[in-house]
Coordinates of C-alpha atoms in Angstrom, one line a residue:
Chain A
X1 CA 70.0 24.1 -37.8
X2 CA 66.5 22.0 -37.2
X3 CA 64.9 20.0 -40.0
X4 CA 62.2 18.2 -39.8
X5 CA 60.5 16.3 -42.7
X6 CA 57.2 15.3 -43.1
X7 CA 56.7 12.0 -44.7
X8 CA 53.7 9.7 -45.3
X9 CA 52.7 6.7 -46.7
X10 CA 50.2 6.3 -50.2
X11 CA 48.8 3.7 -52.3
X12 CA 51.6 2.9 -55.2
X13 CA 49.9 3.9 -58.3
X14 CA 51.4 1.5 -60.3
X15 CA 48.9 -1.2 -58.8
X16 CA 45.1 -1.4 -59.4
X17 CA 43.2 0.5 -57.4
X18 CA 39.7 -0.9 -56.1
X19 CA 36.9 0.6 -54.3
X20 CA 35.5 -1.0 -51.0
X21 CA 32.0 -2.2 -50.5
X22 CA 31.3 0.8 -48.4
X23 CA 31.4 2.7 -52.4
X24 CA 33.0 5.8 -50.3
X25 CA 36.9 4.6 -49.9
X26 CA 39.7 2.1 -51.6
X27 CA 39.8 -1.4 -50.6
X28 CA 43.2 -1.4 -48.5
X29 CA 43.0 -4.7 -48.6
X30 CA 45.5 -5.8 -51.2
X31 CA 47.0 -2.2 -51.6
X32 CA 50.6 -1.4 -52.0
X33 CA 51.7 1.3 -50.1
X34 CA 55.1 3.4 -50.9
X35 CA 56.1 6.8 -49.6
X36 CA 54.7 10.1 -51.1
X37 CA 57.3 10.3 -53.9
X38 CA 57.3 13.8 -53.1
X39 CA 58.1 13.3 -49.5
X40 CA 60.8 11.3 -51.0
X41 CA 62.0 14.2 -52.6
X42 CA 61.5 16.3 -49.4
X43 CA 64.1 13.5 -47.6
X44 CA 66.4 14.1 -50.3
X45 CA 66.7 17.6 -49.9
X46 CA 66.8 17.4 -46.1
X47 CA 69.7 15.3 -46.2
X48 CA 71.6 17.4 -49.0
X49 CA 70.9 20.6 -46.4
X50 CA 72.5 18.4 -43.8
X51 CA 75.6 17.5 -46.1
X52 CA 76.2 21.1 -47.2
X53 CA 75.7 22.5 -43.5
X54 CA 75.5 20.3 -40.8
X55 CA 71.7 20.6 -40.1
X56 CA 70.4 18.0 -37.9
X57 CA 67.2 16.4 -39.8
X58 CA 64.1 14.7 -37.7
X59 CA 61.3 12.6 -40.3
X60 CA 58.6 12.7 -39.1
X61 CA 55.3 10.2 -40.5
X62 CA 51.9 9.1 -39.5
X63 CA 51.8 5.4 -38.0
X64 CA 50.7 3.5 -41.0
X65 CA 51.7 0.2 -42.3
X66 CA 55.2 0.0 -43.3
X67 CA 56.2 3.6 -41.7
X68 CA 59.1 1.9 -40.0
X69 CA 60.5 1.0 -43.6
X70 CA 60.4 4.2 -45.0
X71 CA 61.6 6.0 -41.5
X72 CA 64.7 3.3 -41.4
X73 CA 65.4 4.1 -44.8
X74 CA 65.3 7.9 -44.2
X75 CA 68.1 7.0 -40.9
X76 CA 70.1 4.8 -43.7
X77 CA 70.4 7.9 -45.9
X78 CA 71.4 10.0 -42.8
X79 CA 68.4 11.5 -41.0
X80 CA 69.1 12.0 -37.2
X81 CA 66.1 11.9 -35.6
X82 CA 62.7 9.5 -36.4
X83 CA 59.2 9.9 -35.2
X84 CA 55.8 8.3 -35.8
X85 CA 52.7 9.4 -34.7
X86 CA 50.6 6.6 -33.3
X87 CA 47.1 6.9 -34.1
X88 CA 43.5 5.5 -35.1
X89 CA 43.7 5.8 -38.8
X90 CA 41.9 2.7 -39.9
X91 CA 38.7 4.7 -40.8
X92 CA 41.0 7.8 -42.5
X93 CA 42.6 10.8 -41.3
X94 CA 42.2 14.0 -43.6
X95 CA 45.3 16.5 -44.2
X96 CA 43.4 19.1 -41.4
X97 CA 43.5 16.5 -38.8
X98 CA 47.2 15.4 -39.2
X99 CA 48.2 19.0 -39.4
X100 CA 46.0 19.8 -36.0
X101 CA 47.9 17.0 -34.6
X102 CA 51.5 18.0 -36.1
X103 CA 51.1 21.6 -35.0
X104 CA 52.0 21.1 -31.3
X105 CA 54.2 18.4 -32.5
X106 CA 56.3 20.5 -35.0
X107 CA 56.5 23.4 -32.3
X108 CA 58.1 21.6 -29.9
X109 CA 60.4 20.0 -32.1
X110 CA 61.6 23.7 -33.0
X111 CA 62.7 23.8 -36.3
X112 CA 64.0 26.4 -38.3
X113 CA 62.7 24.3 -41.7
X114 CA 60.0 22.4 -42.0
X115 CA 59.8 20.4 -45.2
X116 CA 57.1 18.4 -46.8
X117 CA 56.0 17.1 -50.4
X118 CA 54.2 20.0 -51.9
X119 CA 51.1 17.4 -52.8
X120 CA 49.7 14.0 -52.1
X121 CA 47.8 12.4 -54.9
X122 CA 45.0 11.5 -51.7
X123 CA 44.8 15.1 -51.2
X124 CA 41.2 15.9 -51.0
X125 CA 41.2 18.9 -48.5
X126 CA 43.8 21.0 -49.4
X127 CA 48.2 19.9 -48.8
X128 CA 50.0 19.3 -45.5
X129 CA 52.5 21.8 -45.9
X130 CA 50.5 25.1 -46.4
X131 CA 47.9 23.7 -44.2
X132 CA 50.8 23.4 -41.4
X133 CA 52.2 26.9 -42.3
X134 CA 48.6 28.4 -41.5
X135 CA 48.4 26.4 -38.0
X136 CA 52.0 27.5 -37.5
X137 CA 51.8 30.8 -38.3
X138 CA 54.7 30.4 -40.6
X139 CA 55.6 31.4 -44.2
X140 CA 54.6 28.9 -46.8
X141 CA 56.2 28.4 -50.4
X142 CA 55.8 25.6 -52.6
X143 CA 56.5 23.7 -55.6
X144 CA 60.5 24.4 -54.5
X145 CA 62.9 22.5 -56.9
X146 CA 65.7 24.1 -54.6
X147 CA 67.0 25.6 -51.1
X148 CA 69.9 27.6 -50.4
X149 CA 70.4 28.4 -46.5
X150 CA 72.5 31.0 -45.2
X151 CA 72.3 32.4 -41.4
X152 CA 68.5 32.9 -40.6
X153 CA 66.9 32.8 -43.8
X154 CA 66.5 30.4 -46.7
X155 CA 66.5 30.9 -50.7
X156 CA 63.9 28.6 -52.4
X157 CA 63.4 28.4 -56.2
X158 CA 59.6 28.2 -56.7
X159 CA 58.5 26.5 -60.0
X160 CA 55.4 28.2 -61.9
X161 CA 54.3 26.4 -65.5
X162 CA 55.9 27.1 -68.4
X163 CA 59.5 26.0 -67.0
X164 CA 59.7 29.7 -65.4
X165 CA 60.5 29.3 -61.6
X166 CA 61.0 32.5 -59.2
X167 CA 64.0 32.2 -56.7
X168 CA 62.1 33.9 -53.0
X169 CA 64.1 34.7 -50.0
X170 CA 62.5 33.9 -47.0
X171 CA 63.1 34.5 -43.0
X172 CA 63.4 31.2 -40.9
X173 CA 61.4 29.5 -39.8
X174 CA 59.8 28.4 -42.9
X175 CA 57.5 26.0 -44.4
X176 CA 58.5 24.6 -47.7
X177 CA 56.6 22.3 -50.3
X178 CA 58.9 20.1 -52.2
X179 CA 58.6 19.6 -56.0
X180 CA 61.9 18.0 -56.6
X181 CA 64.8 18.1 -54.5
X182 CA 68.3 19.4 -56.1
X183 CA 69.6 15.8 -57.3
X184 CA 67.4 12.8 -57.6
X185 CA 66.4 10.5 -54.5
X186 CA 69.7 8.6 -53.4
X187 CA 69.5 4.8 -54.0
X188 CA 69.9 3.1 -50.4
X189 CA 71.5 -0.8 -50.3
X190 CA 69.1 -3.0 -48.4
X191 CA 72.0 -4.0 -46.3
X192 CA 72.1 -0.5 -45.2
X193 CA 68.5 -0.3 -44.3
X194 CA 69.1 -3.4 -42.3
X195 CA 71.9 -1.5 -40.5
X196 CA 69.9 1.4 -39.1
X197 CA 67.1 -1.3 -38.1
X198 CA 69.6 -2.3 -35.6
X199 CA 71.0 1.0 -34.7
X200 CA 68.5 3.5 -35.2
X201 CA 65.7 4.1 -33.0
X202 CA 61.8 5.1 -33.6
X203 CA 60.1 7.5 -31.4
X204 CA 56.5 7.4 -30.9
X205 CA 54.3 10.1 -29.9
X206 CA 50.6 10.0 -29.3
X207 CA 48.2 11.5 -31.7
X208 CA 45.0 11.2 -29.4
X209 CA 42.1 12.1 -31.2
X210 CA 42.3 13.3 -34.5
X211 CA 39.6 16.9 -35.4
X212 CA 38.6 16.0 -39.0
X213 CA 36.8 18.8 -39.2
X214 CA 36.5 21.0 -42.4
X215 CA 37.5 18.2 -44.7
X216 CA 34.9 17.3 -47.3
X217 CA 32.6 14.2 -46.7
X218 CA 32.4 11.5 -50.0
X219 CA 29.5 10.3 -50.7
X220 CA 30.6 8.3 -53.6
X221 CA 33.9 6.9 -55.2
X222 CA 34.3 5.4 -58.6
X223 CA 36.5 5.0 -61.4
X224 CA 36.1 7.0 -64.4
X225 CA 35.3 5.0 -67.6
X226 CA 38.4 4.2 -69.3
X227 CA 39.0 4.2 -72.8
X228 CA 35.6 6.0 -73.7
X229 CA 37.8 8.1 -76.5
X230 CA 40.5 5.7 -77.6
X231 CA 40.7 3.7 -80.4
X232 CA 42.6 0.4 -79.3
X233 CA 44.6 -0.9 -82.2
X234 CA 45.2 -4.6 -81.6
X235 CA 46.2 -7.8 -83.4
X236 CA 49.5 -8.9 -83.9
X237 CA 52.6 -6.7 -83.1
X238 CA 53.4 -6.5 -86.9
X239 CA 49.8 -5.7 -87.6
X240 CA 49.8 -3.0 -84.9
X241 CA 53.2 -1.2 -86.3
X242 CA 51.8 -1.0 -89.6
X243 CA 48.7 0.4 -88.5
X244 CA 50.3 3.4 -86.6
X245 CA 52.4 3.8 -89.4
X246 CA 49.3 4.1 -91.5
X247 CA 47.9 6.6 -89.0
X248 CA 51.1 8.8 -89.2
X249 CA 50.7 8.7 -92.7
X250 CA 47.2 10.1 -92.6
X251 CA 48.0 12.7 -90.1
X252 CA 50.8 14.2 -92.1
X253 CA 53.7 13.6 -89.7
X254 CA 55.5 10.9 -92.0
Chain B
X1 CA 22.4 32.8 -46.7
X2 CA 25.7 33.2 -49.0
X3 CA 25.3 33.1 -52.5
X4 CA 28.1 34.9 -54.6
X5 CA 31.2 32.9 -55.8
X6 CA 34.5 34.1 -55.8
X7 CA 36.9 33.4 -58.2
X8 CA 40.8 34.2 -57.7
X9 CA 42.1 34.9 -60.9
X10 CA 45.5 33.6 -61.4
X11 CA 47.7 35.6 -63.9
X12 CA 51.7 35.6 -64.2
X13 CA 53.7 38.5 -65.8
X14 CA 51.3 40.0 -67.5
X15 CA 49.0 37.0 -68.6
X16 CA 45.6 35.5 -67.3
X17 CA 46.4 31.5 -66.7
X18 CA 44.1 29.3 -68.5
X19 CA 43.0 27.9 -65.3
X20 CA 41.4 31.5 -64.7
X21 CA 38.9 31.2 -67.2
X22 CA 38.2 27.8 -66.8
X23 CA 37.4 28.7 -62.9
X24 CA 35.0 31.1 -64.0
X25 CA 33.1 28.8 -66.3
X26 CA 32.7 26.7 -63.3
X27 CA 31.4 29.3 -61.1
X28 CA 28.9 30.8 -63.7
X29 CA 27.0 27.3 -63.4
X30 CA 27.2 27.5 -59.1
X31 CA 25.8 30.7 -59.4
X32 CA 23.1 29.6 -61.1
X33 CA 22.9 27.3 -58.5
X34 CA 23.1 29.6 -55.9
X35 CA 21.2 32.3 -57.5
X36 CA 24.2 34.6 -56.8
X37 CA 26.6 36.7 -58.7
X38 CA 30.2 35.6 -60.0
X39 CA 32.6 37.9 -58.3
X40 CA 36.4 37.8 -59.7
X41 CA 39.3 38.7 -57.4
X42 CA 42.0 40.2 -59.2
X43 CA 45.2 40.6 -57.4
X44 CA 48.5 42.7 -59.2
X45 CA 49.7 46.1 -59.9
X46 CA 49.1 47.8 -63.0
X47 CA 47.4 44.7 -64.1
X48 CA 43.7 46.1 -64.3
X49 CA 43.5 45.7 -68.6
X50 CA 43.6 41.7 -67.4
X51 CA 40.0 42.1 -66.4
X52 CA 39.0 42.7 -69.3
X53 CA 37.6 39.7 -71.2
X54 CA 36.5 37.9 -67.3
X55 CA 33.1 36.5 -68.0
X56 CA 32.1 37.5 -63.9
X57 CA 29.2 39.6 -62.9
X58 CA 31.8 41.9 -61.5
X59 CA 36.0 42.2 -60.8
X60 CA 37.1 43.3 -57.6
X61 CA 40.3 44.3 -58.2
X62 CA 43.4 44.7 -55.6
X63 CA 46.2 47.4 -57.2
X64 CA 49.1 47.7 -55.1
X65 CA 52.8 47.3 -55.4
X66 CA 53.4 44.8 -52.8
X67 CA 50.9 42.3 -55.2
X68 CA 52.8 42.7 -58.1
X69 CA 54.7 39.8 -57.5
X70 CA 52.5 36.5 -56.0
X71 CA 53.5 35.5 -52.5
X72 CA 51.0 33.1 -50.5
X73 CA 51.0 35.3 -47.8
X74 CA 49.7 38.8 -49.6
X75 CA 47.4 36.8 -51.6
X76 CA 46.1 34.9 -48.3
X77 CA 46.1 38.1 -46.3
X78 CA 43.9 39.9 -48.7
X79 CA 41.6 36.9 -49.2
X80 CA 41.0 36.6 -46.0
X81 CA 39.7 39.9 -45.4
X82 CA 37.4 39.9 -48.6
X83 CA 36.0 36.7 -47.5
X84 CA 35.1 37.7 -44.4
X85 CA 33.3 41.0 -45.5
X86 CA 31.3 38.9 -49.1
X87 CA 30.2 36.3 -47.2
X88 CA 30.5 34.1 -50.6
X89 CA 28.9 30.9 -50.8
X90 CA 32.2 29.3 -52.4
X91 CA 35.4 30.8 -53.4
X92 CA 37.5 28.8 -56.5
X93 CA 41.1 28.6 -56.6
X94 CA 43.3 27.2 -59.1
X95 CA 45.2 23.8 -58.0
X96 CA 48.2 25.1 -59.0
X97 CA 51.4 26.5 -57.5
X98 CA 49.5 29.6 -57.0
X99 CA 46.1 28.8 -56.0
X100 CA 46.7 25.6 -54.1
X101 CA 49.0 27.2 -51.3
X102 CA 46.7 29.9 -51.0
X103 CA 44.0 27.7 -50.6
X104 CA 45.1 25.9 -47.6
X105 CA 46.6 28.7 -45.8
X106 CA 43.4 30.2 -46.0
X107 CA 41.7 27.0 -44.8
X108 CA 43.8 26.9 -42.1
X109 CA 44.1 30.5 -40.9
X110 CA 40.2 31.4 -41.3
X111 CA 39.0 28.0 -40.1
X112 CA 37.3 27.2 -43.6
X113 CA 36.3 23.7 -45.2
X114 CA 38.3 23.1 -48.6
X115 CA 37.5 20.6 -51.3
X116 CA 40.7 20.4 -53.7
X117 CA 41.3 19.1 -57.0
X118 CA 37.9 19.6 -58.2
X119 CA 37.3 18.6 -61.7
X120 CA 33.6 19.3 -62.2
X121 CA 30.5 20.7 -60.2
X122 CA 26.6 19.9 -60.7
X123 CA 24.1 21.8 -58.9
X124 CA 20.2 21.0 -57.5
X125 CA 17.8 22.2 -55.1
X126 CA 20.5 25.0 -54.0
X127 CA 23.0 22.2 -53.1
X128 CA 26.3 21.6 -55.2
X129 CA 28.1 18.3 -55.4
X130 CA 31.7 18.0 -56.2
X131 CA 33.8 15.8 -58.4
X132 CA 37.4 15.3 -57.5
X133 CA 40.0 13.7 -58.9
X134 CA 42.5 11.6 -57.1
X135 CA 45.0 8.9 -57.2
X136 CA 46.6 10.5 -60.3
X137 CA 43.0 10.3 -62.1
X138 CA 42.5 6.7 -61.3
X139 CA 39.7 7.7 -58.9
X140 CA 36.8 10.3 -58.9
X141 CA 35.6 11.1 -55.6
X142 CA 31.8 13.0 -55.2
X143 CA 30.0 14.7 -52.3
X144 CA 28.7 18.1 -51.5
X145 CA 30.6 21.1 -50.5
X146 CA 30.7 21.8 -46.9
X147 CA 28.5 24.8 -45.4
X148 CA 29.0 27.7 -45.2
X149 CA 32.0 28.9 -46.9
X150 CA 33.9 26.6 -49.1
X151 CA 37.0 26.7 -50.8
X152 CA 37.2 24.8 -53.8
X153 CA 40.9 24.3 -55.6
X154 CA 40.2 23.3 -59.3
X155 CA 42.4 21.3 -61.9
X156 CA 41.6 21.7 -65.8
X157 CA 39.3 19.2 -67.8
X158 CA 36.0 19.8 -66.9
X159 CA 35.4 23.4 -68.3
X160 CA 36.4 25.1 -71.2
X161 CA 38.4 28.4 -71.2
X162 CA 36.0 30.0 -74.0
X163 CA 33.1 29.7 -71.4
X164 CA 34.8 31.9 -68.8
X165 CA 35.6 34.5 -71.4
X166 CA 33.2 37.4 -72.5
X167 CA 33.6 40.1 -75.3
X168 CA 31.7 42.6 -72.8
X169 CA 33.9 43.9 -70.2
X170 CA 32.8 43.5 -66.7
X171 CA 32.3 46.0 -64.1
X172 CA 35.6 46.5 -62.3
X173 CA 35.6 48.2 -58.9
X174 CA 39.4 48.7 -57.7
X175 CA 40.1 48.3 -53.8
X176 CA 43.1 48.6 -51.9
X177 CA 44.3 45.6 -49.9
X178 CA 44.4 45.5 -46.3
X179 CA 47.9 46.7 -44.2
X180 CA 50.1 43.9 -44.7
X181 CA 51.6 42.1 -41.6
X182 CA 54.6 40.1 -41.0
X183 CA 55.1 39.4 -44.7
X184 CA 58.7 37.4 -44.4
X185 CA 58.7 36.5 -48.5
X186 CA 60.4 38.6 -51.3
X187 CA 61.1 38.0 -54.5
X188 CA 64.7 38.2 -55.6
X189 CA 64.8 37.3 -59.6
X190 CA 62.5 35.1 -62.1
X191 CA 64.7 32.5 -63.3
X192 CA 63.6 32.1 -67.7
X193 CA 63.0 28.7 -68.4
X194 CA 66.1 26.6 -69.7
X195 CA 66.5 27.3 -73.7
X196 CA 67.5 23.4 -74.6
X197 CA 68.1 22.7 -78.3
X198 CA 64.8 22.3 -79.4
X199 CA 61.6 24.1 -78.6
X200 CA 59.0 21.5 -77.8
X201 CA 56.1 24.0 -78.0
X202 CA 56.6 23.9 -81.8
X203 CA 57.1 20.5 -82.8
X204 CA 54.4 18.6 -85.0
X205 CA 55.4 15.4 -83.5
X206 CA 56.5 14.5 -80.3
X207 CA 57.4 11.1 -78.9
X208 CA 57.2 11.4 -75.3
X209 CA 58.5 9.0 -72.5
X210 CA 57.0 8.5 -68.5
X211 CA 57.8 6.0 -66.0
X212 CA 57.4 3.1 -68.0
X213 CA 60.7 3.8 -69.7
X214 CA 62.5 2.5 -66.6
X215 CA 66.1 3.2 -66.8
X216 CA 68.0 5.7 -68.7
X217 CA 69.2 3.8 -71.0
X218 CA 66.3 2.9 -72.6
X219 CA 65.4 6.3 -73.8
X220 CA 67.3 5.3 -76.6
X221 CA 64.3 3.6 -78.0
X222 CA 62.5 7.0 -78.3
X223 CA 65.3 8.5 -79.7
X224 CA 65.9 6.1 -82.3
X225 CA 62.1 6.3 -83.3
X226 CA 62.3 9.6 -83.1
X227 CA 65.4 9.8 -85.7
X228 CA 63.8 7.8 -88.0
X229 CA 60.2 9.7 -88.3
X230 CA 61.5 13.1 -87.6
X231 CA 60.0 14.0 -84.3
X232 CA 61.3 15.3 -80.6
X233 CA 61.7 13.3 -77.7
X234 CA 60.0 14.8 -74.5
X235 CA 58.8 13.3 -71.1
X236 CA 56.9 13.9 -67.9
X237 CA 57.9 14.5 -65.0
X238 CA 59.8 11.2 -63.5
X239 CA 62.1 10.9 -66.3
X240 CA 63.0 14.8 -65.7
X241 CA 63.3 14.5 -61.9
X242 CA 65.7 11.6 -62.5
X243 CA 68.1 13.7 -64.4
X244 CA 67.5 11.6 -68.0
X245 CA 66.2 14.7 -69.8
X246 CA 66.6 18.1 -69.2
X247 CA 63.8 20.5 -67.8
X248 CA 63.6 21.9 -71.8
X249 CA 61.7 18.3 -72.3
X250 CA 59.4 18.3 -69.6
X251 CA 55.8 18.3 -70.5
X252 CA 52.8 19.0 -68.1
X253 CA 51.9 21.2 -65.2
X254 CA 55.0 22.2 -64.1
X255 CA 56.7 22.3 -67.5
X256 CA 55.5 23.2 -71.5
X257 CA 52.2 23.2 -72.8
X258 CA 52.4 21.2 -76.5
X259 CA 50.3 21.3 -78.8
X260 CA 51.7 19.4 -81.2
X261 CA 50.1 17.3 -84.5
X262 CA 50.9 14.3 -83.3
X263 CA 51.8 13.0 -79.3
X264 CA 53.1 9.7 -78.9
X265 CA 52.8 8.8 -75.1
X266 CA 55.2 5.8 -74.5
X267 CA 54.8 4.6 -70.9
X268 CA 53.0 7.5 -69.9
X269 CA 49.9 7.0 -67.2
X270 CA 48.3 9.9 -67.9
X271 CA 47.9 11.8 -64.8
X272 CA 46.6 15.2 -64.4
X273 CA 49.5 17.0 -64.1
X274 CA 50.8 15.8 -67.1
X275 CA 47.9 15.6 -69.4
X276 CA 47.2 19.0 -68.1
X277 CA 50.3 20.2 -70.4
X278 CA 49.2 17.9 -73.9
X279 CA 45.3 19.1 -73.9
X280 CA 46.0 20.7 -77.2
X281 CA 47.5 18.6 -78.9
X282 CA 45.5 17.6 -82.4
X283 CA 45.8 13.8 -81.9
X284 CA 47.5 11.4 -79.0
X285 CA 48.1 8.1 -79.6
X286 CA 49.1 6.4 -75.9
X287 CA 51.1 2.6 -75.9
X288 CA 50.9 1.4 -72.1
X289 CA 50.9 -2.3 -70.9
X290 CA 47.9 -0.8 -68.3
X291 CA 44.7 -0.8 -70.2
X292 CA 43.3 1.3 -67.4
X293 CA 46.0 3.8 -67.6
X294 CA 44.2 7.1 -67.7
X295 CA 46.1 8.1 -70.5
X296 CA 44.1 6.1 -72.9
X297 CA 40.5 8.5 -71.8
X298 CA 42.3 11.2 -74.0
X299 CA 44.0 9.4 -76.5
X300 CA 42.6 9.2 -80.0
X301 CA 44.4 5.9 -80.8
X302 CA 45.4 3.6 -77.8
X303 CA 47.8 0.5 -78.1
X304 CA 48.2 -2.1 -74.8
X305 CA 51.7 -3.5 -75.3
X306 CA 54.8 -3.3 -73.9
X307 CA 56.8 -0.3 -75.4
X308 CA 60.2 -2.3 -75.5
X309 CA 58.3 -5.0 -77.7
X310 CA 56.9 -2.5 -80.0
X311 CA 58.8 0.8 -80.4
X312 CA 62.1 -1.1 -82.1
X313 CA 59.8 -2.7 -84.4
X314 CA 58.2 0.1 -85.2
X315 CA 61.6 2.1 -85.8
X316 CA 62.8 -1.0 -88.0
X317 CA 59.5 -0.4 -90.0
X318 CA 60.1 2.9 -90.5
X319 CA 63.6 2.8 -91.6
X320 CA 63.1 0.5 -94.1
X321 CA 60.0 2.0 -95.5

């Protein structure tokens, strides 16, 4: 059983985001990049499946600054093989472009199961998982919260709004978009990551030229007006607490 | 020149999802610019009645037992043929657990351009501009929707469901879907929402905790406040994914849509996935250290303070009074 997991780095939303001088892209100068949270769940799910079935786990990631860190961290968690796709990401690569480059790479790896976070907060041209499924001519199930593997097939639990889910059976190979792993992503000690840096190897594959066609062109990027509707309550903590209690009373909930 | 706007109606277990009406409202606006018609596409089995209040010019209803439950493959195969026949200017789908994956599959398989997370559109001289929500709602991006046929996935927030509803039933044409090929996905069963100790959709006062709560043990400060004031604690996705609260307390796109009198958001940034679930709240009050948090855009009252300083004090004062 071969599992391939896709992981990528995205801006950390805890940091303040700024638009660069072009007005159509984020200013990357001080931006902190972290693993797309849902990709982290996809890696966790792959490792859980490995522990249950003995599957072999390959983690595949675009070579963006910080990629070694996320790959070695995956190795420390139990990933068997690490691959980064080297290319020119400077001017931005959309999901269509990335999916087109990843398609032959994934075909060569002959996976039974391909996992990716179901979306990333920077997606503007669809999500990498179903785009890949389209190019690979494989079925896709997204918003998956749990996976069971059996001979030649997977049972995936897909989430719908309102807490409803559906158990879906699908023949392998399949691409699954992960919403959440069966268990929260495990913590891995820095010392184990350091050890992985010494023992694990990151393979490099060339992306070649990206074909970005089909993705939209951005003419303007901006931050929405903040606080348009909120009345900000300020003052000392004491005053604020009193004001809030006043509001609760007025609204009839206290 | 393509003119018509296709809208893929989302429904699950006999109910049309609100996003469908919002998409029709958006399509009406687009069709004005393109001088075309709004065509709603309904796929299912025995659900023709769901077309009744759609404010579309026409509804194309694909009736087939294999469309009774959603799978991305059957939807994609049906739409692929329909799009090639109709040649619409745009196809609008929800940015949801139904529409998002269908749109991406269609984009790859039919080589059609795709714009995701569209919040609103504007049209002038036949050109249509999209405004998309990125980076958890912190950034908006604008551009022209690509030619000649654009796939668009929509998030809620830009249009009202009422504007996509009509009391005059639209013209419905029933059609058979194509012969499906290579179907690999089958539904085994639906799993009902976990029934928790409380039904958060019925509570008048919800105390919601988000990522800002930082640690499982800190949820206690929200629980103490809830106990003092007579509210119930709920949470956004990161808190539930950590296993700190059960899914019966999950509010948002993938959880429950709540409609309390007061929604008190503690350390919640207000990502679109979450705010989708709280739009029905009468009053939202947000406490967050980040003055730029998108939650302040929809909150009626905001406090820029650390929840760990303010909430225990608030609890204490309520207990005293």
